[in-house]
N, CA and C of each residue as an Amber inpcrd file, in Angstrom:
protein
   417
 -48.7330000  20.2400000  22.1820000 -47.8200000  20.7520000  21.1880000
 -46.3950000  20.8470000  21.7530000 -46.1030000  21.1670000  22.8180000
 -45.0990000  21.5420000  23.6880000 -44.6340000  19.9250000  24.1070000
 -45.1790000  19.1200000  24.2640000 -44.6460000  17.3110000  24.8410000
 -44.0810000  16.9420000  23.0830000 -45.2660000  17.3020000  22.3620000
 -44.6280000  17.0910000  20.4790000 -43.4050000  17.4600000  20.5200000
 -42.9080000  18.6750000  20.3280000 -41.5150000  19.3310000  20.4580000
 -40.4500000  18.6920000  20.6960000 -41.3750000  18.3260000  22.3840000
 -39.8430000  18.0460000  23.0800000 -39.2420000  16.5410000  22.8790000
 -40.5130000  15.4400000  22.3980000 -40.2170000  14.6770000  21.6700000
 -39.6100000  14.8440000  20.6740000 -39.3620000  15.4240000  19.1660000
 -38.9530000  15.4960000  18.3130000 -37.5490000  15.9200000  18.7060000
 -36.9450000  17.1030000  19.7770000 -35.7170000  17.1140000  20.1050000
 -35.0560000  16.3290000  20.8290000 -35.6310000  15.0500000  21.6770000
 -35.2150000  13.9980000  21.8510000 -34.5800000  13.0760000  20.9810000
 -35.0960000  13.2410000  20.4490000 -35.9040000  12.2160000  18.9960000
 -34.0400000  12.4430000  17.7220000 -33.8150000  13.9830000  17.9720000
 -32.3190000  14.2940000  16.9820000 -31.6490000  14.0300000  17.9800000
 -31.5950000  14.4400000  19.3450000 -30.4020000  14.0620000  20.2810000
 -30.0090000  12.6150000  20.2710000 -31.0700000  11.6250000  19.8240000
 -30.4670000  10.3080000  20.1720000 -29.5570000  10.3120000  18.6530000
 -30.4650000  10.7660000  17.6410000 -29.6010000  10.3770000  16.4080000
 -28.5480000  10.9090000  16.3880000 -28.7610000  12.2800000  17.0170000
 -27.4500000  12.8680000  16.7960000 -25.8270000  11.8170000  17.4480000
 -25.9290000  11.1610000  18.5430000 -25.5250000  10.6450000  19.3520000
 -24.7130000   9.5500000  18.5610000 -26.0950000   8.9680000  18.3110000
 -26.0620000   7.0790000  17.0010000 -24.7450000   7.6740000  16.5270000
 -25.3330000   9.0160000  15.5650000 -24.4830000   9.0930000  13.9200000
 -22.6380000   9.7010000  14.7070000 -22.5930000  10.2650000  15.5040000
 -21.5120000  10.3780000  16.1660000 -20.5550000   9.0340000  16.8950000
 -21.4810000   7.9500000  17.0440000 -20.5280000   7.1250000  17.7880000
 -20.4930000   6.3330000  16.4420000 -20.9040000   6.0770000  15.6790000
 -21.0900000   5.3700000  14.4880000 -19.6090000   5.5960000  13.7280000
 -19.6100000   7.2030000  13.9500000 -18.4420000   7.9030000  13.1370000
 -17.6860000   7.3340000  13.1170000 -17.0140000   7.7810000  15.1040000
 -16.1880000   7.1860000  15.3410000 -15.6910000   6.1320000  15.4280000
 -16.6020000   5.1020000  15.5140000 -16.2390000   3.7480000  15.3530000
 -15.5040000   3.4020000  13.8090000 -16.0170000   4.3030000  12.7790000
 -15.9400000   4.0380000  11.5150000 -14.4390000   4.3970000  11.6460000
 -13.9550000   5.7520000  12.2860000 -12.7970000   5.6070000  12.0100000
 -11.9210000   5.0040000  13.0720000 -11.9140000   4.4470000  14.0150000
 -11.4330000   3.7180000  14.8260000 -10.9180000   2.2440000  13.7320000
 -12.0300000   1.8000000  13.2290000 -11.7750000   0.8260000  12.4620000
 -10.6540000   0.7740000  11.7730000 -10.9470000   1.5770000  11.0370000
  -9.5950000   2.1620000  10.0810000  -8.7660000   2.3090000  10.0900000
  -8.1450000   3.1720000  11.8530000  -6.9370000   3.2620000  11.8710000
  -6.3460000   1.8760000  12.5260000  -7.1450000   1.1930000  13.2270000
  -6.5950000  -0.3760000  13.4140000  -6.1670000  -1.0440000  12.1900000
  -7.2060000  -0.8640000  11.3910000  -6.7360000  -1.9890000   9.7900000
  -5.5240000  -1.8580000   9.6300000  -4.6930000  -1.0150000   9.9550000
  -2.7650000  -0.3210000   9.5550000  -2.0960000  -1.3080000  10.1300000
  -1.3350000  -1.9060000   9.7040000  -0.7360000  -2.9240000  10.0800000
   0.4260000  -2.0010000  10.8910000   1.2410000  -2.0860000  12.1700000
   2.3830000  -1.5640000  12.5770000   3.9680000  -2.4330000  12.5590000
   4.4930000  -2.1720000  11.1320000   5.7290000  -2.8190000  11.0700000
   6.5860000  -2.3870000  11.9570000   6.3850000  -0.7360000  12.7250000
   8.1140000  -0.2490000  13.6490000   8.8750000   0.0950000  12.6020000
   9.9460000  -0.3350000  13.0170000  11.2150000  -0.5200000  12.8080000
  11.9410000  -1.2220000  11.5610000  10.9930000  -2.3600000  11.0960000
  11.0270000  -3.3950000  10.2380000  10.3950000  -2.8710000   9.0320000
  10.8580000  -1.5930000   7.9470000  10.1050000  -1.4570000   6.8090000
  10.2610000  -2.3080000   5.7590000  11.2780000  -3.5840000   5.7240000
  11.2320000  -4.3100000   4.5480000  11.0810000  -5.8570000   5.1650000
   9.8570000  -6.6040000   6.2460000  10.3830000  -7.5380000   6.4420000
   9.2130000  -8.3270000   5.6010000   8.7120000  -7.7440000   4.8330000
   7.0360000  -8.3480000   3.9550000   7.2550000  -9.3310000   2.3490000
   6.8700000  -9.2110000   1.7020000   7.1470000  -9.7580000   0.5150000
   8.0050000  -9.7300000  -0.5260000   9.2020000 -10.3870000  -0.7570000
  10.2690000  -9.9710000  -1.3930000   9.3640000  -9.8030000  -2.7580000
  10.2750000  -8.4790000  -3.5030000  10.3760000  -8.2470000  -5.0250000
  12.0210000  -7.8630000  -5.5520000  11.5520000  -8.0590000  -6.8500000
  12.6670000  -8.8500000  -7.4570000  12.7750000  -7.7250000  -9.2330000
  13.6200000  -7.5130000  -9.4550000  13.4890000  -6.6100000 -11.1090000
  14.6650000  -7.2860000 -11.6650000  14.2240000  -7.9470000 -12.7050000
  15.1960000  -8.2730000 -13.8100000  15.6880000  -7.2360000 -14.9120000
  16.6450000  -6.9690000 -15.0600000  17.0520000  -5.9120000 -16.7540000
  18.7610000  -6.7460000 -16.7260000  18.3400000  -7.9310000 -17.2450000
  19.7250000  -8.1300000 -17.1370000  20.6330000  -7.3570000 -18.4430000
  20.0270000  -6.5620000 -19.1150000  21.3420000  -5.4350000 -20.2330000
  21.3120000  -4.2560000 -19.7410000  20.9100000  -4.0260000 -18.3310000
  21.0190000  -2.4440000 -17.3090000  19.7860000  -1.6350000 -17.8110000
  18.8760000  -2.4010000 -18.7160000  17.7940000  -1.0220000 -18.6640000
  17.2790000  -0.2710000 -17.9080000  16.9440000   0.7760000 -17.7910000
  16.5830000   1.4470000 -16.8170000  15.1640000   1.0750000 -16.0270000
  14.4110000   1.3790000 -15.4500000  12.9340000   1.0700000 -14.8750000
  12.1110000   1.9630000 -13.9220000  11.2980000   2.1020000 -13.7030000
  10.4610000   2.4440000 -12.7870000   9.4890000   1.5650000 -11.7560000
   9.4170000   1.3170000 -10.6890000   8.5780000   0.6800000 -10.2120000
   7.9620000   1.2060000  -8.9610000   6.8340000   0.8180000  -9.2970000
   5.5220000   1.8120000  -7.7450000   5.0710000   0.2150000  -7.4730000
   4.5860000   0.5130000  -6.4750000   3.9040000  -0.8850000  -5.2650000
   2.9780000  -0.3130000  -4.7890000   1.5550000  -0.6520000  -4.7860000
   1.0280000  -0.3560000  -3.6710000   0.7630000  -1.5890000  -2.7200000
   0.1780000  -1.2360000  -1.5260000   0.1850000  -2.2540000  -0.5910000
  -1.1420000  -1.7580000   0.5620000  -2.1460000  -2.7190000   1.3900000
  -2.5870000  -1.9500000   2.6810000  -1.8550000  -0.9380000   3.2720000
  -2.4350000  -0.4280000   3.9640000  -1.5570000   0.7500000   4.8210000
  -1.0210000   0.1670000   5.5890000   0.3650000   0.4810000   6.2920000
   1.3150000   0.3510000   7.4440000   1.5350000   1.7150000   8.1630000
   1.8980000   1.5440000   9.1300000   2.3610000   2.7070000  10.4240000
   3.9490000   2.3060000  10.1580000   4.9800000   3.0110000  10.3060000
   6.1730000   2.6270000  10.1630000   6.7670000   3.2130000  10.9700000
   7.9730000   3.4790000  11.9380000   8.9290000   4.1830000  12.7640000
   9.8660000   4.7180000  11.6050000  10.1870000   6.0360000  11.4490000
  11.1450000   6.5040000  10.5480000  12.0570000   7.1190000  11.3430000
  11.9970000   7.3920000  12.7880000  12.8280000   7.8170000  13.6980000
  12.3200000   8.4700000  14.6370000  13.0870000   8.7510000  15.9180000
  12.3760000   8.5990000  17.0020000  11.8290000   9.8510000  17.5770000
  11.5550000  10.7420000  16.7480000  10.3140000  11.8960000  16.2230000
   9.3680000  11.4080000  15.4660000   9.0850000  10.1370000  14.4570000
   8.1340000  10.2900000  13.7260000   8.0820000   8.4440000  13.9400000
   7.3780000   8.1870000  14.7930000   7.2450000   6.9990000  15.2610000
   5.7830000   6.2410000  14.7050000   4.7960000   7.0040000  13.4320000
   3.5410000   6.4130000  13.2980000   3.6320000   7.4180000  11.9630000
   4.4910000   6.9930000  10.9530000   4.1260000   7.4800000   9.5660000
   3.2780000   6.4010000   9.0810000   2.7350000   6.8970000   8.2770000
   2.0850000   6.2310000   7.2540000   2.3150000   5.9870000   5.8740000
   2.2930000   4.8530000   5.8830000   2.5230000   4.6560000   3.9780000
   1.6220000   3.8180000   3.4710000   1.6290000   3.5710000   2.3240000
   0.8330000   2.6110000   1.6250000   1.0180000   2.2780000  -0.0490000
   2.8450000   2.8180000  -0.1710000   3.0750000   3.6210000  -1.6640000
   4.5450000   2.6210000  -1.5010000   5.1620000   1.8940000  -1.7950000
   6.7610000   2.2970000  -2.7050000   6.9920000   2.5940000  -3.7460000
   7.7920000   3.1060000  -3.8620000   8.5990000   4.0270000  -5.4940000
   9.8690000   3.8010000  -5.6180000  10.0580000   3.3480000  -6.9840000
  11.8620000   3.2780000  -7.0240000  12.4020000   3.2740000  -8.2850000
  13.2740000   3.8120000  -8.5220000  13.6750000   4.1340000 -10.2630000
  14.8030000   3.3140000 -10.1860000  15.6260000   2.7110000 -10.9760000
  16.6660000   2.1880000 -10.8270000  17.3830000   1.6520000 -12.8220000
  18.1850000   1.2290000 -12.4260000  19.1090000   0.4160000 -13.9050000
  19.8920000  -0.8590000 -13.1900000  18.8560000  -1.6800000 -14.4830000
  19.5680000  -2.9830000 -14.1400000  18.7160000  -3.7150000 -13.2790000
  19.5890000  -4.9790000 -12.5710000  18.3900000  -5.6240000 -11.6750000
  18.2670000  -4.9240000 -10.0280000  17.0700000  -5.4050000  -9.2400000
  17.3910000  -5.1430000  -8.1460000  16.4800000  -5.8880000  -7.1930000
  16.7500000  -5.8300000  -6.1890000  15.8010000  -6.3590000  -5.0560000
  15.3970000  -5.9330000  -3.8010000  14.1050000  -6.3230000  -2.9650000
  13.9710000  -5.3650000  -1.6940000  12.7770000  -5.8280000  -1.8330000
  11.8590000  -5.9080000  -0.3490000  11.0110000  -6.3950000   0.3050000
   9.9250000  -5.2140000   0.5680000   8.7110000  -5.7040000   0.5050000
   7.8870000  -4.8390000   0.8530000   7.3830000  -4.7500000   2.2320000
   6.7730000  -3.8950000   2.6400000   6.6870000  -4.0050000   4.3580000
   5.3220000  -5.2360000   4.7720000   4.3080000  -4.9490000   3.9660000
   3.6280000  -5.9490000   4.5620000   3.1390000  -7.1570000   3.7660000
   2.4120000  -8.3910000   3.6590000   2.2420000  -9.5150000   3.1970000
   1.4360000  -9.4540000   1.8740000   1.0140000  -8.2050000   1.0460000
   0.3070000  -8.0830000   0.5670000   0.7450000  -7.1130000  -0.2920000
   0.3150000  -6.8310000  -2.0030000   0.6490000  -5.4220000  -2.9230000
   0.3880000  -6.2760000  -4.0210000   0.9260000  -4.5660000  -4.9640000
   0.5490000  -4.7030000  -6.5100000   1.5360000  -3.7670000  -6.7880000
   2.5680000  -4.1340000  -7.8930000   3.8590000  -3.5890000  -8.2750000
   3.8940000  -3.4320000  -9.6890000   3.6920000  -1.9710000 -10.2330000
   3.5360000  -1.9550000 -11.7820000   5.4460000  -1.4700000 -12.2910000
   5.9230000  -2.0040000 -12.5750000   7.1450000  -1.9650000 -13.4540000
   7.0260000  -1.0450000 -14.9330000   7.2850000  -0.3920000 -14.6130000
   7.9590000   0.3420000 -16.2260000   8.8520000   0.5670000 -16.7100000
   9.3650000   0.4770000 -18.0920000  11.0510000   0.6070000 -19.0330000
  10.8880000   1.8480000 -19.2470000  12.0060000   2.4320000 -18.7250000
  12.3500000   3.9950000 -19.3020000  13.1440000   4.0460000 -20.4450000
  14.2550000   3.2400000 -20.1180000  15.3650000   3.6470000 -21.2920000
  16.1690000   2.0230000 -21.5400000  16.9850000   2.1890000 -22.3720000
  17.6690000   1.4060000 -22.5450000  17.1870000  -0.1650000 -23.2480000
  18.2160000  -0.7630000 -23.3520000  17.6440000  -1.8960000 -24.7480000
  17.9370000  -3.3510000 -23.4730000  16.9210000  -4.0770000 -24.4470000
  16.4880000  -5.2250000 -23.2840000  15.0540000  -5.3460000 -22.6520000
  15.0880000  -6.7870000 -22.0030000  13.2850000  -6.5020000 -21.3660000
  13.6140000  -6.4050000 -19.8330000  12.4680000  -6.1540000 -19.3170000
  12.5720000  -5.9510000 -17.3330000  11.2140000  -6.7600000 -17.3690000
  11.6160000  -7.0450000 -16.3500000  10.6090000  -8.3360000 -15.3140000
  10.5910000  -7.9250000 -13.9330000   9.5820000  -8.1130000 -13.4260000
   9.3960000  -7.8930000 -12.0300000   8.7090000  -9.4300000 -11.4320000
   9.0070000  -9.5780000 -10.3590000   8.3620000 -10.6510000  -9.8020000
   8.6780000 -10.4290000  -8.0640000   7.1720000 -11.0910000  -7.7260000
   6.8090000 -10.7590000  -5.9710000   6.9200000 -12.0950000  -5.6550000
   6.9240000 -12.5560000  -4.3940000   7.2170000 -13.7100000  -3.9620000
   6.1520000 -14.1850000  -2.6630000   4.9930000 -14.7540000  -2.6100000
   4.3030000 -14.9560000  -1.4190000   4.1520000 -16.5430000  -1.3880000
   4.5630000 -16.4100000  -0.0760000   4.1170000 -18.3870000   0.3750000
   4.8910000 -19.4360000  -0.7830000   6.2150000 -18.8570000  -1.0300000
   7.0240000 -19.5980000  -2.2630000   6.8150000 -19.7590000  -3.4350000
   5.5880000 -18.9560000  -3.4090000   5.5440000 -19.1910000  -5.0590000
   5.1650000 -17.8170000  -5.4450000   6.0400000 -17.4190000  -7.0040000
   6.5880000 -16.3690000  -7.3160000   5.5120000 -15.9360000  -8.4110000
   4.8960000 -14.6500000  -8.3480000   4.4940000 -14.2920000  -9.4890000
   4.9420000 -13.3010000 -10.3800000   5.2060000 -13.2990000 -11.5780000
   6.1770000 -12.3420000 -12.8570000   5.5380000 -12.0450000 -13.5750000
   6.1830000 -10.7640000 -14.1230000   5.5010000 -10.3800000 -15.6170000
   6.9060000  -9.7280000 -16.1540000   6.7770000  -9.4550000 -17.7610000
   7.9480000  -9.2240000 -18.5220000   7.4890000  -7.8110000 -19.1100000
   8.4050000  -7.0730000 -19.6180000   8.1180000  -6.5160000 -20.6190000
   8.9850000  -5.7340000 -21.7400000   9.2460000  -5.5310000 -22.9490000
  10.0550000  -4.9080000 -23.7770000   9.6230000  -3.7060000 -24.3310000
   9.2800000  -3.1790000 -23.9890000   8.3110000  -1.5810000 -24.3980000
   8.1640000  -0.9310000 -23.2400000   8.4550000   0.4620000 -23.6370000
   8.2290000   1.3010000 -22.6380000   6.9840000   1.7150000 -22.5960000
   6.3160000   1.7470000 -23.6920000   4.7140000   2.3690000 -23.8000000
   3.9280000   1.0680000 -22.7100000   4.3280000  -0.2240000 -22.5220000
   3.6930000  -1.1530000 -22.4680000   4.1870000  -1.4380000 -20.8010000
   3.5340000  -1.3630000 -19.6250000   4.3610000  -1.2240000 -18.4120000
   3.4570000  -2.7640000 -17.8250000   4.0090000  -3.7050000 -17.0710000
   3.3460000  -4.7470000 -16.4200000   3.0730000  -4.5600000 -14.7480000
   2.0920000  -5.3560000 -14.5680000   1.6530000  -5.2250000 -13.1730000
   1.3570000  -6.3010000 -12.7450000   2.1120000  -6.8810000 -11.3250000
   2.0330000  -8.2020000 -10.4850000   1.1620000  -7.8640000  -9.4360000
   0.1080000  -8.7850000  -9.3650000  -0.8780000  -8.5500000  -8.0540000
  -0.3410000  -9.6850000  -6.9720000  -0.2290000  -9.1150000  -5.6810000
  -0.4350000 -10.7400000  -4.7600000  -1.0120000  -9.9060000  -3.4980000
  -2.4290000 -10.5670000  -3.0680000  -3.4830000 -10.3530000  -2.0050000
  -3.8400000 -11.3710000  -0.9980000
């Protein structure tokens, strides 16, 4: 009964062990997948917003995660988000090779377009409604 036992607490120590290195590996993984741009937060996929009559807009990006340098206290932020409100057209790069950018019309008369740019060829969407917001994928 006593060799039973001490088998069976063998028996959780190894699992216990497994499910612990398992963990960690799980998150080891993870934090590698982060791509580390530094210094370089816009050198990834240009985007692009059309309103050529100044309408106003909204646009969010998501993207994989990146590590970014924001200064030389915070040398391993994390993002995985852009956000930007603006009027009219505009432009700016995303940090890494990859996202999905939903465009929305707030105000003003006219349509907005957004378009991402990977490996030269450009993908767009339009839109004239504010209820009605578009979204460009490139993976």
């Amino acid at each position: 009964m006593i060799m039973m036992l001490h088998r069976q607490e063998d028996l959780m120590v190894r699992l216990t062990k497994i499910a612990l290195i398992g963990s960690l590996s799980l998150l080891a993984s993870s934090a590698w997948s982060q791509t580390n741009v530094g210094a370089d937060h816009y050198g990834g996929l240009p985007w692009s917003v059309a309103a050529p009559q100044g309408a106003e807009w909204t646009l969010s990006c998501g993207f994989t995660p990146v590590t970014l340098e924001r200064s030389i206290y915070d040398r391993k932020h994390w993002a995985n988000r852009l956000n930007r409100t603006g009027r009219g057209p505009q432009r700016g790069r995303l940090p890494g090779d990859n996202g999905s950018c939903t465009l929305t019309k707030t105000n003003g008369s006219g349509a907005v377009a957004i378009a991402l740019v990977k490996d030269g060829v450009a993908k767009s969407a339009a839109t004239l409604h504010r209820e009605k917001p578009v979204t460009v994928n490139v993976f």
